[in-house]
Amino acid sequence: MDQVLFEKLLIFVVTPNNTNCALEFYVSELVDKCIGSRIHIVMKNDKEIVGTLLGFDDFVNMVLEDVTEFEITPEGRRITKLDQILLNGNNITMLIPGGEGPEV
């Protein structure tokens, strides 16, 4: 992935309430380039998700397949495998294209 585009994605992640239309365009462009690829998603709660991005909408709601969910619980780390999920974009903190998730 182009380093400049990736840096613009990081700016979006750090300032998710930014209403700059140009910045939103870059985010859509970046996420669109990730379709069909593995992506690591850090959520607002204690979850991280890794899967293959099938699609997304204007609100960055995402459809992922071949998903692994990593969750921190009082008992320790729980890993769940899922065939396909619809992920609410409001809960996303960070997107890492090509990421394979936290170390197990």
mmCIF file with all atom_site columns, C-alpha atoms in Angstrom:
data_model
loop_
_atom_site.group_PDB
_atom_site.id
_atom_site.type_symbol
_atom_site.label_atom_id
_atom_site.label_alt_id
_atom_site.label_comp_id
_atom_site.label_asym_id
_atom_site.label_entity_id
_atom_site.label_seq_id
_atom_site.pdbx_PDB_ins_code
_atom_site.Cartn_x
_atom_site.Cartn_y
_atom_site.Cartn_z
_atom_site.occupancy
_atom_site.B_iso_or_equiv
_atom_site.pdbx_formal_charge
_atom_site.auth_seq_id
_atom_site.auth_comp_id
_atom_site.auth_asym_id
_atom_site.auth_atom_id
_atom_site.pdbx_PDB_model_num
ATOM 1   C CA . MET A 1 1   ? 0.000   0.000   0.000  1.00 0.00 ? 1   MET A CA 1
ATOM 2   C CA . ASP A 1 2   ? 1.177   3.530   -0.787 1.00 0.00 ? 2   ASP A CA 1
ATOM 3   C CA . GLN A 1 3   ? 2.827   5.023   2.339  1.00 0.00 ? 3   GLN A CA 1
ATOM 4   C CA . VAL A 1 4   ? 1.186   8.452   1.830  1.00 0.00 ? 4   VAL A CA 1
ATOM 5   C CA . LEU A 1 5   ? -2.265  6.866   1.614  1.00 0.00 ? 5   LEU A CA 1
ATOM 6   C CA . PHE A 1 6   ? -1.548  4.752   4.689  1.00 0.00 ? 6   PHE A CA 1
ATOM 7   C CA . GLU A 1 7   ? -0.501  7.862   6.651  1.00 0.00 ? 7   GLU A CA 1
ATOM 8   C CA . LYS A 1 8   ? -3.770  9.551   5.677  1.00 0.00 ? 8   LYS A CA 1
ATOM 9   C CA . LEU A 1 9   ? -5.622  6.515   7.016  1.00 0.00 ? 9   LEU A CA 1
ATOM 10  C CA . LEU A 1 10  ? -3.753  6.876   10.303 1.00 0.00 ? 10  LEU A CA 1
ATOM 11  C CA . ILE A 1 11  ? -4.783  10.552  10.474 1.00 0.00 ? 11  ILE A CA 1
ATOM 12  C CA . PHE A 1 12  ? -8.402  9.441   10.101 1.00 0.00 ? 12  PHE A CA 1
ATOM 13  C CA . VAL A 1 13  ? -8.007  6.882   12.851 1.00 0.00 ? 13  VAL A CA 1
ATOM 14  C CA . VAL A 1 14  ? -6.520  9.421   15.253 1.00 0.00 ? 14  VAL A CA 1
ATOM 15  C CA . THR A 1 15  ? -9.239  11.995  14.506 1.00 0.00 ? 15  THR A CA 1
ATOM 16  C CA . PRO A 1 16  ? -12.396 9.982   13.677 1.00 0.00 ? 16  PRO A CA 1
ATOM 17  C CA . ASN A 1 17  ? -14.711 12.982  14.270 1.00 0.00 ? 17  ASN A CA 1
ATOM 18  C CA . ASN A 1 18  ? -13.012 15.002  11.543 1.00 0.00 ? 18  ASN A CA 1
ATOM 19  C CA . THR A 1 19  ? -15.627 16.251  9.075  1.00 0.00 ? 19  THR A CA 1
ATOM 20  C CA . ASN A 1 20  ? -13.192 17.183  6.334  1.00 0.00 ? 20  ASN A CA 1
ATOM 21  C CA . CYS A 1 21  ? -14.680 15.786  3.087  1.00 0.00 ? 21  CYS A CA 1
ATOM 22  C CA . ALA A 1 22  ? -11.269 15.391  1.448  1.00 0.00 ? 22  ALA A CA 1
ATOM 23  C CA . LEU A 1 23  ? -10.072 13.276  4.361  1.00 0.00 ? 23  LEU A CA 1
ATOM 24  C CA . GLU A 1 24  ? -13.200 11.120  4.208  1.00 0.00 ? 24  GLU A CA 1
ATOM 25  C CA . PHE A 1 25  ? -12.531 10.566  0.499  1.00 0.00 ? 25  PHE A CA 1
ATOM 26  C CA . TYR A 1 26  ? -9.034  9.309   1.261  1.00 0.00 ? 26  TYR A CA 1
ATOM 27  C CA . VAL A 1 27  ? -10.404 6.906   3.859  1.00 0.00 ? 27  VAL A CA 1
ATOM 28  C CA . SER A 1 28  ? -12.945 5.485   1.406  1.00 0.00 ? 28  SER A CA 1
ATOM 29  C CA . GLU A 1 29  ? -10.224 5.172   -1.203 1.00 0.00 ? 29  GLU A CA 1
ATOM 30  C CA . LEU A 1 30  ? -7.932  3.388   1.236  1.00 0.00 ? 30  LEU A CA 1
ATOM 31  C CA . VAL A 1 31  ? -10.550 0.976   2.518  1.00 0.00 ? 31  VAL A CA 1
ATOM 32  C CA . ASP A 1 32  ? -11.627 0.280   -1.071 1.00 0.00 ? 32  ASP A CA 1
ATOM 33  C CA . LYS A 1 33  ? -8.040  -0.761  -1.897 1.00 0.00 ? 33  LYS A CA 1
ATOM 34  C CA . CYS A 1 34  ? -8.258  -3.317  0.923  1.00 0.00 ? 34  CYS A CA 1
ATOM 35  C CA . ILE A 1 35  ? -11.244 -5.203  -0.529 1.00 0.00 ? 35  ILE A CA 1
ATOM 36  C CA . GLY A 1 36  ? -10.256 -8.821  -1.015 1.00 0.00 ? 36  GLY A CA 1
ATOM 37  C CA . SER A 1 37  ? -7.299  -8.462  1.361  1.00 0.00 ? 37  SER A CA 1
ATOM 38  C CA . ARG A 1 38  ? -6.693  -9.325  4.996  1.00 0.00 ? 38  ARG A CA 1
ATOM 39  C CA . ILE A 1 39  ? -7.262  -6.482  7.426  1.00 0.00 ? 39  ILE A CA 1
ATOM 40  C CA . HIS A 1 40  ? -6.668  -6.156  11.171 1.00 0.00 ? 40  HIS A CA 1
ATOM 41  C CA . ILE A 1 41  ? -9.297  -4.072  12.982 1.00 0.00 ? 41  ILE A CA 1
ATOM 42  C CA . VAL A 1 42  ? -8.926  -2.727  16.515 1.00 0.00 ? 42  VAL A CA 1
ATOM 43  C CA . MET A 1 43  ? -12.294 -2.095  18.154 1.00 0.00 ? 43  MET A CA 1
ATOM 44  C CA . LYS A 1 44  ? -13.331 0.387   20.882 1.00 0.00 ? 44  LYS A CA 1
ATOM 45  C CA . ASN A 1 45  ? -13.902 -2.462  23.341 1.00 0.00 ? 45  ASN A CA 1
ATOM 46  C CA . ASP A 1 46  ? -11.324 -5.132  24.173 1.00 0.00 ? 46  ASP A CA 1
ATOM 47  C CA . LYS A 1 47  ? -11.648 -6.845  20.791 1.00 0.00 ? 47  LYS A CA 1
ATOM 48  C CA . GLU A 1 48  ? -9.485  -7.091  17.721 1.00 0.00 ? 48  GLU A CA 1
ATOM 49  C CA . ILE A 1 49  ? -10.691 -8.658  14.498 1.00 0.00 ? 49  ILE A CA 1
ATOM 50  C CA . VAL A 1 50  ? -8.767  -10.038 11.541 1.00 0.00 ? 50  VAL A CA 1
ATOM 51  C CA . GLY A 1 51  ? -10.509 -11.060 8.340  1.00 0.00 ? 51  GLY A CA 1
ATOM 52  C CA . THR A 1 52  ? -10.765 -10.692 4.595  1.00 0.00 ? 52  THR A CA 1
ATOM 53  C CA . LEU A 1 53  ? -12.644 -7.519  3.654  1.00 0.00 ? 53  LEU A CA 1
ATOM 54  C CA . LEU A 1 54  ? -15.541 -8.224  1.285  1.00 0.00 ? 54  LEU A CA 1
ATOM 55  C CA . GLY A 1 55  ? -17.105 -4.756  1.271  1.00 0.00 ? 55  GLY A CA 1
ATOM 56  C CA . PHE A 1 56  ? -18.029 -1.624  3.209  1.00 0.00 ? 56  PHE A CA 1
ATOM 57  C CA . ASP A 1 57  ? -20.427 1.324   3.087  1.00 0.00 ? 57  ASP A CA 1
ATOM 58  C CA . ASP A 1 58  ? -20.183 5.101   3.652  1.00 0.00 ? 58  ASP A CA 1
ATOM 59  C CA . PHE A 1 59  ? -20.251 4.562   7.429  1.00 0.00 ? 59  PHE A CA 1
ATOM 60  C CA . VAL A 1 60  ? -17.362 2.053   7.239  1.00 0.00 ? 60  VAL A CA 1
ATOM 61  C CA . ASN A 1 61  ? -19.659 -0.803  8.252  1.00 0.00 ? 61  ASN A CA 1
ATOM 62  C CA . MET A 1 62  ? -17.753 -3.810  6.933  1.00 0.00 ? 62  MET A CA 1
ATOM 63  C CA . VAL A 1 63  ? -18.464 -7.325  5.753  1.00 0.00 ? 63  VAL A CA 1
ATOM 64  C CA . LEU A 1 64  ? -15.576 -9.681  6.514  1.00 0.00 ? 64  LEU A CA 1
ATOM 65  C CA . GLU A 1 65  ? -15.047 -13.384 5.881  1.00 0.00 ? 65  GLU A CA 1
ATOM 66  C CA . ASP A 1 66  ? -12.650 -15.960 7.323  1.00 0.00 ? 66  ASP A CA 1
ATOM 67  C CA . VAL A 1 67  ? -12.651 -13.967 10.565 1.00 0.00 ? 67  VAL A CA 1
ATOM 68  C CA . THR A 1 68  ? -10.679 -14.424 13.770 1.00 0.00 ? 68  THR A CA 1
ATOM 69  C CA . GLU A 1 69  ? -11.867 -12.428 16.785 1.00 0.00 ? 69  GLU A CA 1
ATOM 70  C CA . PHE A 1 70  ? -9.438  -11.780 19.652 1.00 0.00 ? 70  PHE A CA 1
ATOM 71  C CA . GLU A 1 71  ? -11.074 -10.708 22.913 1.00 0.00 ? 71  GLU A CA 1
ATOM 72  C CA . ILE A 1 72  ? -9.552  -9.922  26.303 1.00 0.00 ? 72  ILE A CA 1
ATOM 73  C CA . THR A 1 73  ? -11.685 -11.318 29.139 1.00 0.00 ? 73  THR A CA 1
ATOM 74  C CA . PRO A 1 74  ? -11.107 -11.591 32.910 1.00 0.00 ? 74  PRO A CA 1
ATOM 75  C CA . GLU A 1 75  ? -10.190 -15.239 32.272 1.00 0.00 ? 75  GLU A CA 1
ATOM 76  C CA . GLY A 1 76  ? -7.615  -14.337 29.611 1.00 0.00 ? 76  GLY A CA 1
ATOM 77  C CA . ARG A 1 77  ? -7.575  -14.042 25.832 1.00 0.00 ? 77  ARG A CA 1
ATOM 78  C CA . ARG A 1 78  ? -10.422 -15.703 23.935 1.00 0.00 ? 78  ARG A CA 1
ATOM 79  C CA . ILE A 1 79  ? -10.065 -16.484 20.228 1.00 0.00 ? 79  ILE A CA 1
ATOM 80  C CA . THR A 1 80  ? -13.177 -17.110 18.134 1.00 0.00 ? 80  THR A CA 1
ATOM 81  C CA . LYS A 1 81  ? -13.270 -18.202 14.472 1.00 0.00 ? 81  LYS A CA 1
ATOM 82  C CA . LEU A 1 82  ? -16.209 -17.008 12.350 1.00 0.00 ? 82  LEU A CA 1
ATOM 83  C CA . ASP A 1 83  ? -17.112 -17.610 8.702  1.00 0.00 ? 83  ASP A CA 1
ATOM 84  C CA . GLN A 1 84  ? -18.537 -14.145 8.012  1.00 0.00 ? 84  GLN A CA 1
ATOM 85  C CA . ILE A 1 85  ? -19.533 -11.031 9.980  1.00 0.00 ? 85  ILE A CA 1
ATOM 86  C CA . LEU A 1 86  ? -21.066 -7.587  9.521  1.00 0.00 ? 86  LEU A CA 1
ATOM 87  C CA . LEU A 1 87  ? -19.036 -5.138  11.597 1.00 0.00 ? 87  LEU A CA 1
ATOM 88  C CA . ASN A 1 88  ? -20.498 -1.832  12.838 1.00 0.00 ? 88  ASN A CA 1
ATOM 89  C CA . GLY A 1 89  ? -18.189 0.988   11.735 1.00 0.00 ? 89  GLY A CA 1
ATOM 90  C CA . ASN A 1 90  ? -19.003 3.065   14.850 1.00 0.00 ? 90  ASN A CA 1
ATOM 91  C CA . ASN A 1 91  ? -16.974 0.641   16.964 1.00 0.00 ? 91  ASN A CA 1
ATOM 92  C CA . ILE A 1 92  ? -13.790 0.747   14.882 1.00 0.00 ? 92  ILE A CA 1
ATOM 93  C CA . THR A 1 93  ? -10.762 2.493   16.382 1.00 0.00 ? 93  THR A CA 1
ATOM 94  C CA . MET A 1 94  ? -8.045  1.539   13.912 1.00 0.00 ? 94  MET A CA 1
ATOM 95  C CA . LEU A 1 95  ? -7.644  -0.291  10.585 1.00 0.00 ? 95  LEU A CA 1
ATOM 96  C CA . ILE A 1 96  ? -4.395  -2.054  9.737  1.00 0.00 ? 96  ILE A CA 1
ATOM 97  C CA . PRO A 1 97  ? -4.284  -3.236  6.115  1.00 0.00 ? 97  PRO A CA 1
ATOM 98  C CA . GLY A 1 98  ? -2.523  -6.578  5.773  1.00 0.00 ? 98  GLY A CA 1
ATOM 99  C CA . GLY A 1 99  ? -2.358  -7.038  9.536  1.00 0.00 ? 99  GLY A CA 1
ATOM 100 C CA . GLU A 1 100 ? -2.618  -10.521 10.999 1.00 0.00 ? 100 GLU A CA 1
ATOM 101 C CA . GLY A 1 101 ? -3.754  -9.548  14.473 1.00 0.00 ? 101 GLY A CA 1
ATOM 102 C CA . PRO A 1 102 ? -2.180  -9.554  17.901 1.00 0.00 ? 102 PRO A CA 1
ATOM 103 C CA . GLU A 1 103 ? 0.467   -12.081 18.819 1.00 0.00 ? 103 GLU A CA 1
ATOM 104 C CA . VAL A 1 104 ? -1.149  -15.169 20.278 1.00 0.00 ? 104 VAL A CA 1
#
